[in-house]
mmCIF file of C-alpha atoms in Angstrom:
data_model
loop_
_atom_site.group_PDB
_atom_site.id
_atom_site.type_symbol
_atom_site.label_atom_id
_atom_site.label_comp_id
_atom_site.label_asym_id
_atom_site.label_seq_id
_atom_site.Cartn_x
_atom_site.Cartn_y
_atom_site.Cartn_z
ATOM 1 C CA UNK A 85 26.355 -55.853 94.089
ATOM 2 C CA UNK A 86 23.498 -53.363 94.574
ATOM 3 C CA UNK A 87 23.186 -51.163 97.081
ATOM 4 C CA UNK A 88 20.968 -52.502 99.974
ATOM 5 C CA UNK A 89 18.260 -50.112 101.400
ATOM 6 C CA UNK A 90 18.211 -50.527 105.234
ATOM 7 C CA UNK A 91 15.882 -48.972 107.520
ATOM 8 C CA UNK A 92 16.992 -49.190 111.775
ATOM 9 C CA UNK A 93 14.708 -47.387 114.419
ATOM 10 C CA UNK A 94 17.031 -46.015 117.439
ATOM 11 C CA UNK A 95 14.697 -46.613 120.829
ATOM 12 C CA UNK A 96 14.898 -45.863 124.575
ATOM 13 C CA UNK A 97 13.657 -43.951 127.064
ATOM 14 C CA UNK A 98 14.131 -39.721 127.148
ATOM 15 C CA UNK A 99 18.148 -38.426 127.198
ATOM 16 C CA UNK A 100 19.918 -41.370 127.169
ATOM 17 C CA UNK A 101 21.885 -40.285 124.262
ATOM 18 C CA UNK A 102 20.085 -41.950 121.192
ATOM 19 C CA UNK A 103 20.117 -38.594 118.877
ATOM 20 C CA UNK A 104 23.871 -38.128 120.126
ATOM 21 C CA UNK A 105 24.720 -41.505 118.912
ATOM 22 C CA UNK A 106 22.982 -41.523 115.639
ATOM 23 C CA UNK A 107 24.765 -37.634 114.675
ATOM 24 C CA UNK A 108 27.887 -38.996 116.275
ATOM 25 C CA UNK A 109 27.400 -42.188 113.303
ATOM 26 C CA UNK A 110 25.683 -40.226 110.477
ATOM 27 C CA UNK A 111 28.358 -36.680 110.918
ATOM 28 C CA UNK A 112 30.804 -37.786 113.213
ATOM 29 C CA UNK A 113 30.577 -35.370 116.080
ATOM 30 C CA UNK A 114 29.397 -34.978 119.700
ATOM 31 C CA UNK A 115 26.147 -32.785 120.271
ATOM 32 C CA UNK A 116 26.130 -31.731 123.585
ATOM 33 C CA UNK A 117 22.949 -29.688 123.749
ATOM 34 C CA UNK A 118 19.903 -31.315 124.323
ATOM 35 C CA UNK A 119 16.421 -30.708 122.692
ATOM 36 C CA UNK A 120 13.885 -33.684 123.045
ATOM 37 C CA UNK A 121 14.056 -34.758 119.779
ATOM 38 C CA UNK A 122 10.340 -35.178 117.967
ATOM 39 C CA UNK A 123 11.429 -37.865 115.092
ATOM 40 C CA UNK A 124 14.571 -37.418 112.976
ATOM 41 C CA UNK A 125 15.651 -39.558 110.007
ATOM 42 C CA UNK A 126 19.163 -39.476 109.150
ATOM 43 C CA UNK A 127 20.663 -41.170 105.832
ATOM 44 C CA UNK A 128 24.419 -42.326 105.782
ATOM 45 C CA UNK A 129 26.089 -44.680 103.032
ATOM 46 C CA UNK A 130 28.160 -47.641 104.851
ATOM 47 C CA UNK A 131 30.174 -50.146 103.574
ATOM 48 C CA UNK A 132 29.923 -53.448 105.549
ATOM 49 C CA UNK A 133 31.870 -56.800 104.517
ATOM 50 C CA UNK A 134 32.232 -55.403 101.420
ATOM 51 C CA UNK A 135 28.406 -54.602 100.716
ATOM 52 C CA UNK A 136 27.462 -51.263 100.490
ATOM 53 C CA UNK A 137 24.120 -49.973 102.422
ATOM 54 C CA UNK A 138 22.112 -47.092 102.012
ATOM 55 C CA UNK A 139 21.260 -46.596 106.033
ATOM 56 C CA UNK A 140 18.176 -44.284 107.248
ATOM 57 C CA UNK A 141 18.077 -44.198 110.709
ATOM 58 C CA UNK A 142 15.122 -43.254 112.497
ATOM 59 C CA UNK A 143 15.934 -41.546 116.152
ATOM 60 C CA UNK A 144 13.112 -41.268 117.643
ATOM 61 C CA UNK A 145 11.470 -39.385 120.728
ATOM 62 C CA UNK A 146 12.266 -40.696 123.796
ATOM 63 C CA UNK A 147 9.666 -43.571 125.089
ATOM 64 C CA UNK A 148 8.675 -43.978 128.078
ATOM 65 C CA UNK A 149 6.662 -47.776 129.734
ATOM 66 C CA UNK A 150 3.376 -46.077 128.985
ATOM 67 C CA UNK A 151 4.144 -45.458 125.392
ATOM 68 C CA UNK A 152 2.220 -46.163 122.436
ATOM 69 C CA UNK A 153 4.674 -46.994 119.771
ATOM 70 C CA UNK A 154 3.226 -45.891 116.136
ATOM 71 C CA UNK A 155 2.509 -48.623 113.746
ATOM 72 C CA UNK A 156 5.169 -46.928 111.496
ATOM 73 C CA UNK A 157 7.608 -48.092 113.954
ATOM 74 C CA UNK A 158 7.103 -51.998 113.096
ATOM 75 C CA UNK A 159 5.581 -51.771 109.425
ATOM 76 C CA UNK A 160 9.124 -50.736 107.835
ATOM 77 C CA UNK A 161 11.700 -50.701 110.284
ATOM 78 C CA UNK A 162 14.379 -53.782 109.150
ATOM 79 C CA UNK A 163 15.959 -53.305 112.909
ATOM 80 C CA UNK A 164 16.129 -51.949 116.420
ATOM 81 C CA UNK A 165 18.930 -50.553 118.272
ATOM 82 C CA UNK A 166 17.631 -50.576 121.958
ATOM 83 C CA UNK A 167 19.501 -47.708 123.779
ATOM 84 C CA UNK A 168 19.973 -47.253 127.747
ATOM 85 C CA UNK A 169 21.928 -45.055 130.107
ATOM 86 C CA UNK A 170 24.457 -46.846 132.158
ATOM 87 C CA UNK A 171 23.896 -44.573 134.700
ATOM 88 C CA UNK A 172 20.043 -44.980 134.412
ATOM 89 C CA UNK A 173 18.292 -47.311 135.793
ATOM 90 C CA UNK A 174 14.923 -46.465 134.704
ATOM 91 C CA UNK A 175 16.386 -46.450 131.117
ATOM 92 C CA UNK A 176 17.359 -49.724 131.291
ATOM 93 C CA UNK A 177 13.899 -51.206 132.641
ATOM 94 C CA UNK A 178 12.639 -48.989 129.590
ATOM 95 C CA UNK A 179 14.346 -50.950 127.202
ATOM 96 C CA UNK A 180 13.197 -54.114 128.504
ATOM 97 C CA UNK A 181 9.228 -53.021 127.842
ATOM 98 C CA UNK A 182 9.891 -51.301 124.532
ATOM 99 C CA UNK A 183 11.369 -54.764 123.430
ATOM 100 C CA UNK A 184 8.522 -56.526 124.928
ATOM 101 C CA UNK A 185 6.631 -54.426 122.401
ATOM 102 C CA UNK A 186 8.214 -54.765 119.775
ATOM 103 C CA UNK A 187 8.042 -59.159 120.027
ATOM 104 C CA UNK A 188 4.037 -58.477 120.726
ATOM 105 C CA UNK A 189 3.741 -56.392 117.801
ATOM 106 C CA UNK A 190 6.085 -58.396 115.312
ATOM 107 C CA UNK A 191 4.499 -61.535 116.496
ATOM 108 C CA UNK A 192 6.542 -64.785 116.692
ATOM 109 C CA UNK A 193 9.137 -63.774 114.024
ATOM 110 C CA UNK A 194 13.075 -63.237 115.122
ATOM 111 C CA UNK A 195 13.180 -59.505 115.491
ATOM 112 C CA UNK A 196 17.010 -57.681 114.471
ATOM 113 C CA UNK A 197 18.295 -56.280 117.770
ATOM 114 C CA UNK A 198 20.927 -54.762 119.327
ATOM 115 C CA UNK A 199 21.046 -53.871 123.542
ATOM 116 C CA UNK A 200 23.223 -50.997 123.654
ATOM 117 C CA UNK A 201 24.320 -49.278 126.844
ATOM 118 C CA UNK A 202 25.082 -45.788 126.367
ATOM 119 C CA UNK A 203 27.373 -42.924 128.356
ATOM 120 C CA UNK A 204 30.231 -45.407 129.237
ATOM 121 C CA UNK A 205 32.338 -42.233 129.800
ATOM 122 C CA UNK A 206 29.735 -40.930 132.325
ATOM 123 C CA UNK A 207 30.816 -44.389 134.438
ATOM 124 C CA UNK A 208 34.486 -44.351 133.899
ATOM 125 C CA UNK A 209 34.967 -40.871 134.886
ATOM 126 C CA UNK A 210 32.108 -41.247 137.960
ATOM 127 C CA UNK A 211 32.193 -45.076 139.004
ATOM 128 C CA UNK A 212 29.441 -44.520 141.338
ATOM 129 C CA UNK A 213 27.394 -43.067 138.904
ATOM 130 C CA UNK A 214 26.793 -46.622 137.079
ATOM 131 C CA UNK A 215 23.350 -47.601 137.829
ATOM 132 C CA UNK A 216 23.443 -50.878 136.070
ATOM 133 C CA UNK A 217 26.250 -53.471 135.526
ATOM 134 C CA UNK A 218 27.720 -54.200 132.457
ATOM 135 C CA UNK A 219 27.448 -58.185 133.481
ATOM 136 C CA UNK A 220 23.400 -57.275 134.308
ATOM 137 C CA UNK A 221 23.040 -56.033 130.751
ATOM 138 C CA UNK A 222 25.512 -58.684 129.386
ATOM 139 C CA UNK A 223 22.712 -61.458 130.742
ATOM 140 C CA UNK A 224 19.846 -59.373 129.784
ATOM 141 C CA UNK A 225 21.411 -59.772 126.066
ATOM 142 C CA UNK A 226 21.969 -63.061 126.276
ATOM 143 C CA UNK A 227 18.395 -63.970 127.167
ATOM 144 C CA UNK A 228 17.063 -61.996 124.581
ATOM 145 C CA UNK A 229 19.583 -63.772 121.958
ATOM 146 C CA UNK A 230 20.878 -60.334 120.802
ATOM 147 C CA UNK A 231 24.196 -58.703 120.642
ATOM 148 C CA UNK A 232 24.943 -55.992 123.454
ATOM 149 C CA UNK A 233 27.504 -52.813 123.475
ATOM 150 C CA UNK A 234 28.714 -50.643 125.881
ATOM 151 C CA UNK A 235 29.286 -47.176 124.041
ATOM 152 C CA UNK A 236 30.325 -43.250 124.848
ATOM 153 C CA UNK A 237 28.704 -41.469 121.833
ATOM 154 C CA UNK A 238 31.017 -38.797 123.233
ATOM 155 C CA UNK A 239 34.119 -40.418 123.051
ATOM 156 C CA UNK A 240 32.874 -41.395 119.709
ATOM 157 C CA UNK A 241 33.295 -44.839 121.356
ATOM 158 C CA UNK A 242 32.105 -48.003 119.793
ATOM 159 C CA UNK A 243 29.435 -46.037 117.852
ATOM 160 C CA UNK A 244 29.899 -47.343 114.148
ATOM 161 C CA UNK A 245 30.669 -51.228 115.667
ATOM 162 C CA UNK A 246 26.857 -50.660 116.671
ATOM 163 C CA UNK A 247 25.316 -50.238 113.395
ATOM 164 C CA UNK A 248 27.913 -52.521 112.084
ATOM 165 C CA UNK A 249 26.414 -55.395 114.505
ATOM 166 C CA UNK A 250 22.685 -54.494 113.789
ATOM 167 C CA UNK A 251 23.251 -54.097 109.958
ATOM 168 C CA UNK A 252 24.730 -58.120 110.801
ATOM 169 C CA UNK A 253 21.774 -59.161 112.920
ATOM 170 C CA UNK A 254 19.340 -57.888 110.288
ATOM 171 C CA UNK A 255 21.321 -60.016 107.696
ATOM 172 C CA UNK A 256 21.453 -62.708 109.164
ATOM 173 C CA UNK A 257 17.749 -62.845 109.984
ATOM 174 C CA UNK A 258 17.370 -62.432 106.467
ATOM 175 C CA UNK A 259 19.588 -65.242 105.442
ATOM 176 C CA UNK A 260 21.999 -63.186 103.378
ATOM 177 C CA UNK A 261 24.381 -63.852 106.168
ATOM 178 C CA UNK A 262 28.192 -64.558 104.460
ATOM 179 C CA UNK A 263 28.324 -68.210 104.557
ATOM 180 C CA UNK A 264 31.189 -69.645 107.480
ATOM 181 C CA UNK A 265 34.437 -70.787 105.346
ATOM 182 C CA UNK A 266 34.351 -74.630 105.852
ATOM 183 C CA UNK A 267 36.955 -76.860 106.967
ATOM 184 C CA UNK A 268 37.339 -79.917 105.818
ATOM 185 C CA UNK A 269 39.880 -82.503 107.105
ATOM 186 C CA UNK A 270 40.677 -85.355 105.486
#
């Protein structure tokens, strides 16, 4: 099977930890500095379900409500992972209005997307630091029809499941999704 090119924008509001996650998927380790990040494209080769995928993920600077997203980021982007702080609550209403966006400017189509909520560590560690509820972002998810992670880009927790599940969403929107074994009974 041929390689399949992939193209996934990585959106939220400023510092919530979307260039940590993308260097913690693309080179497998933790930045911990932090320079607002412009727009980066990474490339990484990943094998999922036994197709392999050339990946270029696009991490781009931090939006805010007012935001004007570029065209660029609807013309050739195959999928959207929408990143918030758990311990932000502003990040999280963010998220909600870029993916508001992004159904206005895709139109009525069924748009690849993955809710991910980022700095899990920051919550365990500091309980009253969490700002929103996993069960709050769980429903969120649910009424958007779109998978949802908790992750610690740190920990280098549940980082690669995330492009995993968006590389799956944007397959299955597709239709290349791996058909179901069937069972017959007889």
């Amino acid at each position: 099977m041929p390689t399949r090119q992939r193209k996934i924008a990585i959106m939220g509001f400023r510092s919530v930890g979307k260039s940590s996650v993308t260097i913690q998927f693309v080179e497998n380790h933790f930045v911990d500095s932090y320079d607002p990040t412009i727009e980066n494209t990474f490339q990484k080769n990943q094998k999922i379900n036994g197709q392999d995928y050339m990946l270029d993920v696009v991490d781009t600077a931090g939006q805010d409500e007012y935001s004007i997203l570029p065209q660029t980021y609807f013309m050739s982007i195959d999928g959207y992972i929408l990143v918030y702080s758990v311990n932000s609550r502003k990040s999280f209403d963010v998220v909600k209005v870029i993916y508001d966006k992004l159904l206005d400017m895709k139109g009525n189509i069924k748009v690849p997307v993955i809710l991910v909520g980022n700095k899990r560590d920051v919550a365990e560690q500091f309980p009253g630091e969490r700002a929103v509820p996993e069960d709050e972002a769980k429903s969120l998810a649910k009424e958007w029809d779109v998978p949802f992670m908790e992750t610690s880009a740190k920990e280098h927790e549940s980082v690669k499941e995330v492009f995993s599940k968006i590389i799956m969403a944007i397959e299955r929107v597709e239709g290349n999704e791996p058909e179901k074994p069937s069972c017959i009974l007889s």
